[in-house]
Short mmCIF file of C-alpha atoms in Angstrom, two decimals:
data_model
loop_
_atom_site.label_atom_id
_atom_site.label_comp_id
_atom_site.label_asym_id
_atom_site.label_seq_id
_atom_site.Cartn_x
_atom_site.Cartn_y
_atom_site.Cartn_z
CA MET A 1 -1.13 16.81 17.27
CA ILE A 2 -0.80 18.59 20.62
CA PRO A 3 2.41 20.67 20.74
CA TYR A 4 5.14 18.97 22.76
CA ASP A 5 6.04 22.14 24.67
CA LYS A 6 2.44 22.54 25.89
CA ILE A 7 2.42 18.95 27.12
CA LYS A 8 5.68 19.45 28.99
CA GLU A 9 4.47 22.75 30.46
CA MET A 10 1.15 21.28 31.60
CA THR A 11 2.48 18.06 33.12
CA GLY A 12 5.70 19.50 34.49
CA GLU A 13 7.50 16.33 33.46
CA ASP A 14 10.34 15.59 31.08
CA ILE A 15 8.39 13.50 28.60
CA PRO A 16 10.25 11.34 26.10
CA PHE A 17 9.49 12.57 22.60
CA TYR A 18 8.96 9.72 20.19
CA SER A 19 9.68 11.50 16.91
CA GLU A 20 9.77 8.28 14.91
CA MET A 21 6.30 7.27 16.16
CA GLU A 22 4.90 10.71 15.40
CA ARG A 23 6.37 10.69 11.89
CA ASN A 24 4.94 7.25 11.16
CA THR A 25 1.55 8.10 12.63
CA ARG A 26 1.30 11.07 10.30
CA LEU A 27 2.28 8.77 7.43
CA TRP A 28 -0.43 6.23 8.36
CA TYR A 29 -2.94 9.09 8.55
CA SER A 30 -2.02 10.38 5.08
CA LEU A 31 -2.34 6.88 3.65
CA TYR A 32 -5.76 6.41 5.26
CA LYS A 33 -6.91 9.72 3.77
CA ASN A 34 -5.74 8.57 0.30
CA LYS A 35 -3.03 11.22 0.27
CA PRO A 36 0.23 9.23 0.36
CA PRO A 37 3.49 11.15 -0.03
CA TRP A 38 4.22 9.51 -3.39
CA SER A 39 1.06 10.97 -5.00
CA CYS A 40 0.66 14.39 -3.38
CA GLY A 41 2.72 17.26 -4.74
CA VAL A 42 5.42 14.97 -6.15
CA LYS A 43 6.64 16.16 -9.56
CA THR A 44 7.06 13.11 -11.78
CA ASP A 45 6.18 11.90 -15.26
CA ARG A 46 3.86 9.32 -13.70
CA ASN A 47 0.33 10.10 -12.50
CA ILE A 48 0.32 7.89 -9.39
CA ILE A 49 -2.85 8.05 -7.35
CA SER A 50 -3.92 6.13 -4.26
CA ILE A 51 -6.17 3.17 -4.98
CA GLY A 52 -7.45 3.25 -1.38
CA LEU A 53 -5.80 0.13 0.02
CA PRO A 54 -5.24 1.41 3.61
CA SER A 55 -8.91 2.24 4.21
CA ALA A 56 -9.93 -1.01 2.51
CA ILE A 57 -7.63 -3.01 4.83
CA THR A 58 -9.00 -1.43 8.01
CA ARG A 59 -12.57 -1.78 6.75
CA GLU A 60 -12.12 -5.48 5.99
CA LEU A 61 -10.76 -6.10 9.50
CA ALA A 62 -13.21 -3.91 11.42
CA LYS A 63 -16.26 -5.38 9.71
CA PRO A 64 -15.93 -9.02 10.86
CA ALA A 65 -14.63 -7.91 14.27
CA VAL A 66 -17.79 -6.06 15.32
CA ILE A 67 -20.58 -6.59 12.79
CA GLU A 68 -22.22 -9.32 14.91
CA SER A 69 -21.12 -7.92 18.28
CA LYS A 70 -23.51 -7.74 21.18
CA ILE A 71 -22.47 -6.30 24.53
CA THR A 72 -24.83 -6.89 27.44
CA ILE A 73 -24.49 -5.41 30.93
CA GLN A 74 -26.43 -7.37 33.54
CA GLY A 75 -27.44 -6.29 37.01
CA GLY A 76 -29.76 -3.74 38.56
CA GLN A 77 -30.46 -0.08 37.82
CA LYS A 78 -26.73 0.66 37.46
CA ALA A 79 -26.52 -1.95 34.68
CA ILE A 80 -29.44 -0.35 32.82
CA PHE A 81 -27.76 3.05 33.05
CA LEU A 82 -24.45 1.68 31.79
CA GLN A 83 -26.13 -0.26 28.99
CA ASN A 84 -27.73 2.94 27.68
CA GLN A 85 -24.34 4.68 27.51
CA ILE A 86 -22.61 1.76 25.80
CA ASP A 87 -25.43 1.32 23.27
CA VAL A 88 -24.82 4.87 22.04
CA MET A 89 -21.08 4.21 21.75
CA MET A 90 -21.64 0.93 19.88
CA LYS A 91 -23.43 2.69 17.03
CA GLU A 92 -20.14 4.23 15.89
CA LEU A 93 -17.79 1.48 17.09
CA ARG A 94 -17.16 0.01 13.65
CA HIS A 95 -16.29 3.37 12.08
CA ASN A 96 -14.09 4.36 15.01
CA LEU A 97 -12.39 0.98 14.97
CA GLU A 98 -11.44 1.47 11.32
CA LYS A 99 -9.56 4.63 12.28
CA GLY A 100 -8.09 3.04 15.40
CA LEU A 101 -6.70 0.21 13.29
CA ALA A 102 -5.32 2.72 10.78
CA PHE A 103 -3.61 4.98 13.33
CA GLY A 104 -2.70 2.26 15.83
CA ASN A 105 -4.55 3.68 18.85
CA MET A 106 -7.74 5.31 20.07
CA ILE A 107 -9.24 6.29 23.42
CA TYR A 108 -12.85 6.37 24.59
CA ARG A 109 -13.22 9.08 27.26
CA PRO A 110 -16.45 9.58 29.25
CA TYR A 111 -17.38 13.11 30.28
CA LEU A 112 -20.18 14.81 32.20
CA TYR A 113 -22.66 17.19 30.60
CA ASP A 114 -26.09 18.36 31.87
CA ASN A 115 -26.18 15.57 34.47
CA GLN A 116 -25.55 13.03 31.75
CA ILE A 117 -22.51 11.13 30.58
CA GLY A 118 -21.24 11.36 27.04
CA ILE A 119 -18.45 9.34 25.45
CA ALA A 120 -15.84 10.99 23.23
CA CYS A 121 -13.53 9.08 20.92
CA HIS A 122 -9.97 10.42 20.58
CA PHE A 123 -7.40 9.60 17.94
CA PHE A 124 -3.72 10.51 17.61
CA ASP A 125 -4.35 14.21 16.96
CA THR A 126 -6.45 14.80 20.10
CA PHE A 127 -4.54 12.89 22.77
CA PHE A 128 -0.91 12.64 23.86
CA PRO A 129 0.28 9.66 25.94
CA VAL A 130 2.44 10.88 28.82
CA ALA A 131 3.29 7.82 30.91
CA PHE A 132 2.74 4.06 31.14
CA ASP A 133 3.22 1.91 34.23
CA GLU A 134 5.40 -1.19 34.39
CA ARG A 135 2.50 -3.31 33.06
CA GLY A 136 2.21 -1.16 29.96
CA ILE A 137 -1.03 0.49 31.12
CA LEU A 138 -1.48 4.12 30.10
CA THR A 139 -1.68 6.10 33.37
CA GLN A 140 -1.12 9.67 32.16
CA VAL A 141 -2.54 11.34 29.09
CA VAL A 142 -3.43 14.82 27.84
CA PHE A 143 -6.64 15.22 25.84
CA LEU A 144 -7.47 18.04 23.44
CA GLN A 145 -10.97 19.35 22.87
CA LYS A 146 -11.82 22.08 20.36
CA ILE A 147 -14.85 24.27 21.10
CA LYS A 148 -16.61 26.99 19.11
CA ASN A 149 -18.58 29.63 21.01
CA LYS A 150 -20.28 32.09 18.65
CA ASN A 151 -17.40 33.45 16.54
CA ASN A 152 -14.62 32.37 18.88
CA TRP A 153 -12.61 29.15 18.90
CA TYR A 154 -11.12 27.64 22.04
CA VAL A 155 -8.97 24.66 22.90
CA ILE A 156 -9.16 22.84 26.23
CA LEU A 157 -6.38 20.56 27.39
CA GLU A 158 -7.16 17.97 30.06
CA HIS A 159 -4.33 16.23 31.88
CA HIS A 160 -5.44 12.89 33.36
CA LYS A 161 -3.13 11.17 35.84
CA LEU A 162 -3.51 8.08 38.02
CA GLU A 163 -1.02 7.68 40.84
CA ASN A 164 -1.40 5.75 44.12
CA SER A 165 -5.14 5.25 43.54
CA ILE A 166 -5.67 9.02 43.21
CA TYR A 167 -6.98 10.26 39.89
CA THR A 168 -6.37 13.92 39.05
CA ILE A 169 -7.76 15.94 36.17
CA GLN A 170 -6.21 19.32 35.38
CA SER A 171 -7.90 21.49 32.75
CA LYS A 172 -6.62 24.56 30.92
CA ALA A 173 -8.26 26.72 28.25
CA PHE A 174 -6.63 28.55 25.36
CA LEU A 175 -7.68 30.86 22.57
CA SER A 176 -7.65 29.04 19.25
CA ASN A 177 -8.78 29.09 15.62
CA GLU A 178 -10.62 26.73 13.29
CA GLN A 179 -7.46 24.67 12.77
CA GLY A 180 -7.07 24.08 16.51
CA LEU A 181 -3.98 26.25 17.00
CA ILE A 182 -3.21 26.67 20.72
CA GLY A 183 -2.82 30.35 21.54
CA GLN A 184 -2.95 32.45 24.70
CA GLU A 185 -4.16 30.78 27.91
CA ILE A 186 -7.44 32.11 29.32
CA PRO A 187 -9.48 31.33 32.48
CA LEU A 188 -11.61 28.21 32.11
CA LYS A 189 -14.70 30.13 33.24
CA ASN A 190 -14.47 32.31 30.12
CA ILE A 191 -15.98 29.44 28.17
CA LYS A 192 -19.69 29.26 28.88
CA SER A 193 -20.03 25.47 28.82
CA TRP A 194 -17.12 25.15 31.26
CA GLN A 195 -18.06 27.84 33.77
CA ASN A 196 -19.06 25.33 36.45
CA VAL A 197 -16.13 22.96 35.87
CA SER A 198 -13.22 22.97 38.28
CA ASP A 199 -9.80 23.30 36.68
CA ASN A 200 -8.36 20.80 39.20
CA VAL A 201 -10.14 17.64 40.33
CA ALA A 202 -8.81 14.84 42.55
CA ILE A 203 -10.68 11.55 43.04
CA GLY A 204 -9.58 8.91 45.53
CA GLY A 205 -10.01 5.14 45.48
CA ILE A 206 -9.62 4.77 41.71
CA GLU A 207 -8.40 1.39 40.47
CA LYS A 208 -7.60 2.27 36.86
CA PRO A 209 -7.68 5.23 34.45
CA LEU A 210 -11.06 6.75 33.67
CA PHE A 211 -10.98 5.99 29.97
CA GLY A 212 -10.75 3.03 27.62
CA PHE A 213 -7.47 2.82 25.70
CA PHE A 214 -7.35 0.70 22.55
CA LYS A 215 -4.19 -0.24 20.72
CA THR A 216 -3.78 -2.68 17.88
CA PRO A 217 -2.72 -6.22 18.88
CA PHE A 218 0.50 -6.07 16.89
CA GLY A 219 4.08 -5.66 18.05
CA ASN A 220 5.50 -2.16 17.72
CA ASN A 221 8.06 -2.53 14.93
CA ILE A 222 8.68 1.23 14.77
CA ASP A 223 9.89 2.00 18.30
CA ASP A 224 10.83 -0.76 20.75
CA CYS A 225 10.64 1.69 23.66
CA SER A 226 7.06 2.79 22.98
CA ASN A 227 3.96 1.14 24.45
CA MET A 228 1.78 2.62 21.72
CA GLY A 229 0.14 0.53 19.04
CA VAL A 230 1.01 0.63 15.35
CA SER A 231 -1.15 0.72 12.25
CA VAL A 232 -2.37 -2.63 10.93
CA TYR A 233 -0.62 -1.73 7.67
CA SER A 234 2.61 -0.50 9.28
CA SER A 235 4.51 -3.46 7.78
CA ALA A 236 2.96 -2.99 4.35
CA VAL A 237 3.62 0.69 3.56
CA ASP A 238 6.23 -0.06 0.88
CA LEU A 239 3.98 -2.73 -0.62
CA ILE A 240 1.07 -0.29 -0.74
CA LYS A 241 3.31 2.12 -2.64
CA GLN A 242 4.24 -0.65 -5.07
CA ALA A 243 0.55 -1.46 -5.58
CA ASP A 244 -0.24 2.18 -6.39
CA GLU A 245 2.67 2.27 -8.84
CA GLN A 246 1.66 -1.03 -10.42
CA TRP A 247 -1.91 0.19 -10.85
CA GLU A 248 -0.61 3.35 -12.54
CA ALA A 249 1.52 1.19 -14.85
CA LEU A 250 -1.56 -0.88 -15.75
CA GLN A 251 -3.58 2.25 -16.51
CA TRP A 252 -0.72 3.66 -18.59
CA GLU A 253 -0.57 0.41 -20.54
CA TYR A 254 -4.17 0.97 -21.62
CA LYS A 255 -3.68 4.68 -22.24
CA SER A 256 -0.45 4.38 -24.23
CA GLY A 257 -1.73 1.39 -26.20
CA GLU A 258 -4.85 3.08 -27.54
CA ARG A 259 -5.36 2.56 -31.28
CA LYS A 260 -4.04 5.44 -33.44
CA LEU A 261 -3.76 6.25 -37.14
CA PHE A 262 -0.70 8.21 -38.31
CA ILE A 263 -1.63 10.03 -41.53
CA SER A 264 -0.29 12.66 -43.89
CA PRO A 265 -1.53 16.31 -43.81
CA GLU A 266 -3.21 15.81 -47.19
CA ALA A 267 -5.48 13.12 -45.76
CA LEU A 268 -6.69 15.43 -42.99
CA GLN A 269 -7.83 17.99 -45.58
CA ILE A 270 -10.34 15.69 -47.23
CA PRO A 271 -13.68 17.57 -47.42
CA GLY A 272 -16.13 16.32 -44.88
CA ASN A 273 -13.44 14.71 -42.70
CA LYS A 274 -14.76 15.28 -39.19
CA GLN A 275 -12.68 12.67 -37.36
CA ASN A 276 -11.36 13.41 -33.89
CA THR A 277 -7.71 14.27 -34.58
CA ASP A 278 -6.90 14.41 -30.86
CA ARG A 279 -7.54 10.76 -30.02
CA LEU A 280 -7.52 8.55 -33.09
CA PHE A 281 -5.59 10.46 -35.78
CA ARG A 282 -2.03 11.74 -35.57
CA GLN A 283 -0.67 13.98 -38.34
CA LEU A 284 2.82 13.29 -39.68
CA ASP A 285 4.79 15.99 -41.47
CA ILE A 286 5.43 14.05 -44.69
CA GLU A 287 4.65 14.76 -48.35
CA GLU A 288 3.50 11.30 -49.38
CA LYS A 289 -0.12 11.57 -50.42
CA GLY A 290 -2.61 9.24 -48.84
CA PHE A 291 -0.09 7.94 -46.32
CA TYR A 292 -1.42 6.31 -43.19
CA GLN A 293 -0.03 3.84 -40.68
CA GLU A 294 -2.07 2.10 -38.01
CA PHE A 295 -0.70 1.80 -34.46
CA SER A 296 -2.45 -0.96 -32.50
CA PRO A 297 -0.03 -2.83 -30.21
CA ALA A 298 -0.85 -5.91 -28.17
CA PHE A 299 -1.58 -5.10 -24.55
CA ARG A 300 0.61 -6.53 -21.77
CA ASP A 301 -2.19 -6.05 -19.26
CA SER A 302 -2.34 -9.68 -18.11
CA ASN A 303 1.27 -9.61 -16.90
CA LEU A 304 0.79 -6.27 -15.16
CA TYR A 305 -2.50 -7.41 -13.62
CA ASN A 306 -0.99 -10.65 -12.33
CA GLY A 307 1.90 -8.68 -10.86
CA LEU A 308 -0.59 -6.42 -9.05
CA GLN A 309 -2.36 -9.47 -7.63
CA THR A 310 0.94 -10.82 -6.30
CA ILE A 311 1.52 -7.51 -4.50
CA TYR A 312 -2.01 -7.68 -3.09
CA LYS A 313 -1.27 -11.16 -1.76
CA MET A 314 1.86 -9.92 0.01
CA ILE A 315 -0.13 -7.05 1.53
CA GLU A 316 -2.74 -9.52 2.78
CA PHE A 317 -0.03 -11.60 4.41
CA ASN A 318 1.53 -8.57 6.13
CA THR A 319 -1.77 -7.18 7.44
CA GLY A 320 -3.37 -10.38 8.74
CA LEU A 321 -5.96 -10.71 5.97
CA SER A 322 -6.97 -13.89 4.18
CA TYR A 323 -5.88 -14.38 0.60
CA GLY A 324 -8.65 -13.21 -1.70
CA VAL A 325 -9.84 -10.30 0.44
CA LEU A 326 -7.88 -7.85 -1.73
CA SER A 327 -6.39 -10.13 -4.37
CA ASP A 328 -8.20 -12.01 -7.11
CA PRO A 329 -8.00 -15.68 -6.07
CA GLN A 330 -8.36 -16.76 -9.70
CA THR A 331 -4.98 -15.27 -10.61
CA VAL A 332 -2.88 -16.50 -7.68
CA ALA A 333 -2.26 -20.25 -7.48
CA MET A 334 -2.54 -21.60 -3.93
CA THR A 335 -2.55 -25.01 -2.36
CA ALA A 336 -5.33 -26.17 -0.03
CA THR A 337 -2.91 -25.80 2.87
CA GLU A 338 -2.18 -22.17 1.92
CA ILE A 339 -5.90 -21.37 1.68
CA GLU A 340 -6.63 -22.89 5.09
CA SER A 341 -3.63 -21.16 6.63
CA SER A 342 -4.71 -17.77 5.27
CA LYS A 343 -8.22 -18.24 6.71
CA GLN A 344 -6.74 -19.06 10.09
CA ARG A 345 -4.50 -15.99 9.86
CA MET A 346 -7.46 -13.64 9.47
CA TYR A 347 -9.43 -15.50 12.13
CA ALA A 348 -6.54 -14.99 14.57
CA THR A 349 -6.23 -11.30 13.61
CA VAL A 350 -9.93 -10.63 14.19
CA PHE A 351 -9.87 -12.65 17.42
CA ASP A 352 -6.96 -10.54 18.75
CA ILE A 353 -8.77 -7.32 17.80
CA GLN A 354 -11.88 -8.47 19.65
CA ASN A 355 -9.84 -9.29 22.77
CA ALA A 356 -8.28 -5.82 22.65
CA LEU A 357 -11.75 -4.29 22.30
CA GLU A 358 -12.99 -6.25 25.33
CA ASN A 359 -10.27 -4.70 27.47
CA THR A 360 -11.04 -1.24 26.08
CA ILE A 361 -14.79 -1.48 26.62
CA SER A 362 -14.41 -3.02 30.09
CA ASP A 363 -12.20 -0.09 31.13
CA LEU A 364 -14.66 2.34 29.56
CA VAL A 365 -17.60 0.83 31.46
CA TYR A 366 -15.60 1.10 34.68
CA ALA A 367 -14.93 4.78 33.93
CA VAL A 368 -18.61 5.49 33.19
CA SER A 369 -19.63 3.64 36.36
CA THR A 370 -17.15 5.65 38.43
CA LEU A 371 -18.48 8.96 37.10
CA ALA A 372 -22.06 7.79 37.70
CA ASP A 373 -21.17 7.04 41.33
CA LEU A 374 -19.29 10.29 41.76
CA TYR A 375 -22.17 12.45 40.49
CA GLN A 376 -24.93 10.14 41.82
CA LEU A 377 -26.44 9.49 38.41
CA ALA A 378 -27.26 5.84 39.12
CA PRO A 379 -27.42 3.48 42.11
CA ASN A 380 -24.10 2.06 43.24
CA ASP A 381 -24.82 -1.63 42.67
CA GLU A 382 -23.02 -4.52 41.00
CA TYR A 383 -22.95 -5.22 37.27
CA GLU A 384 -21.52 -7.81 34.89
CA ILE A 385 -20.39 -7.33 31.27
CA LEU A 386 -21.07 -10.07 28.73
CA PHE A 387 -19.37 -9.99 25.32
CA ASP A 388 -20.78 -11.84 22.33
CA TRP A 389 -18.86 -11.14 19.12
CA GLY A 390 -20.64 -13.73 16.98
CA ASP A 391 -18.79 -16.04 14.64
CA GLY A 392 -20.81 -16.33 11.45
CA ILE A 393 -18.56 -13.97 9.52
CA ILE A 394 -15.12 -15.20 10.47
CA LYS A 395 -15.56 -18.94 10.84
CA ASP A 396 -15.29 -21.40 8.00
CA THR A 397 -18.86 -22.57 7.31
CA GLN A 398 -17.68 -25.73 5.54
CA ALA A 399 -15.44 -26.66 8.46
CA GLN A 400 -18.34 -26.11 10.89
CA GLN A 401 -20.58 -28.37 8.82
CA GLU A 402 -17.95 -31.10 8.75
CA GLU A 403 -17.56 -30.87 12.54
CA LEU A 404 -21.32 -31.25 13.00
CA GLU A 405 -21.33 -34.30 10.71
CA HIS A 406 -18.61 -35.94 12.81
CA MET A 407 -20.53 -35.18 16.02
CA ARG A 408 -23.74 -36.64 14.59
CA ALA A 409 -21.89 -39.82 13.64
CA ASP A 410 -20.53 -40.06 17.19
CA VAL A 411 -24.08 -39.68 18.58
CA ALA A 412 -25.33 -42.43 16.27
CA ALA A 413 -22.47 -44.67 17.41
CA GLY A 414 -23.31 -44.00 21.04
CA LEU A 415 -20.01 -42.23 21.68
CA LEU A 416 -21.46 -38.76 22.35
CA LYS A 417 -24.45 -37.47 24.29
CA PRO A 418 -27.16 -36.14 21.92
CA GLU A 419 -27.58 -32.91 23.89
CA LEU A 420 -23.95 -31.96 23.19
CA TYR A 421 -24.67 -32.15 19.46
CA ILE A 422 -27.79 -29.98 19.84
CA MET A 423 -25.90 -27.47 21.96
CA LYS A 424 -23.26 -27.13 19.26
CA LYS A 425 -25.64 -26.99 16.30
CA TYR A 426 -28.17 -24.52 17.73
CA ASN A 427 -25.86 -22.61 20.10
CA VAL A 428 -27.99 -23.24 23.20
CA ASP A 429 -27.21 -24.25 26.78
CA GLU A 430 -27.53 -27.79 28.11
CA SER A 431 -30.97 -27.40 29.69
CA THR A 432 -32.41 -25.91 26.50
CA ALA A 433 -30.84 -28.68 24.44
CA LYS A 434 -32.42 -31.36 26.64
CA SER A 435 -35.82 -29.68 26.38
CA MET A 436 -35.51 -29.72 22.59
CA MET A 437 -34.91 -33.50 22.51
CA VAL A 438 -37.83 -35.81 21.93
CA GLU A 439 -38.55 -38.49 24.50
CA GLN A 440 -37.51 -42.02 23.55
CA SER A 441 -41.14 -43.15 23.68
CA GLU A 442 -42.02 -40.52 21.05
CA VAL A 443 -39.55 -41.91 18.54
CA THR A 444 -41.31 -43.97 15.86
CA GLU A 445 -39.47 -46.17 13.46
CA VAL A 446 -40.58 -45.91 9.87
CA TYR A 447 -40.25 -49.00 7.65
#
């Protein structure tokens, strides 16, 4: 993360330091990287490892949210220019969204290079929120960019601020190392790729910040005073720990219950005995010749496994997933009402994520358009953004089929116009639906 003292020095403002949010963000990051605090460097008689639930949770939410997404920008030459920029960003949207859901926030920031516009994606360690307005919109932020030039490392901090329709960008450069440590300040022109960049820029007539800020559509249960988002698994951290522990207990049940033969020393000295004494045989210090005792206990794995599935189900509930995404539906008894409710829960979660993404991408397109106008990279004409997220992944196919059957019955009974049924079934507009219908004179009755 960017050091707090550097942020305060650069902005010249007394910024509230949300230590609890920072601590939790680092925790969410460690969980996502499969390095939870209960398995890394903790001395214990248990070998608890992460079973990868945090990354699985974000993956299972990001996939249905964007896998069928299609974003179209309509208009003239400006729209074509914007479409090209967004198409590049969309290639990595799903992967970036996984991290954004894990950490609670992410920012897409457009930047100029070689008379082109690139789009950088920032997570918690490369941006610091400075101020929000009364609507909860992020209006001040400091970005961090790490650059390597030959054998030297540099860090550039950019302070973006929107106030009274004036957007200012202040840039400072620092010596650094591979880890991104911020050292001595140096002139911006010392970095070759930034020689022609002004360290202070002011742009007038700006309606909103020149970046797209995404935060998860969940209430912040960590800090009531913060406008930042929280991880999708922020309410399930303790449950994730329990799942890791339960998995370790299940593995230990198998390990400790392995079949063994306890035998006397005399038995091990039988000529030609080449048995593996480390795994199957255990020598007992007794004098009884030919003694052996088999150890082969009954496993309790079904109870441990069912307990793990119950924890999975609680994690699904607390992260907005449907039952059965993580848990084994064969081991957890559910009523039809519970199954339907869990499907609706995930549908609502994905729907909220898509709405949040629409706001983020709309703001990003505005930022790209503003830079294109400022540097005359495209004509200054109108454009329109169309979002199509698809629904084949997150909707209940059986429920859709039942709805179509009811509509067809209404058409047959003369209660519904046929074109409305065709529009619903084939996802077309009214004029296309009417063109698909056969004329009444073409209908032939078959006896």
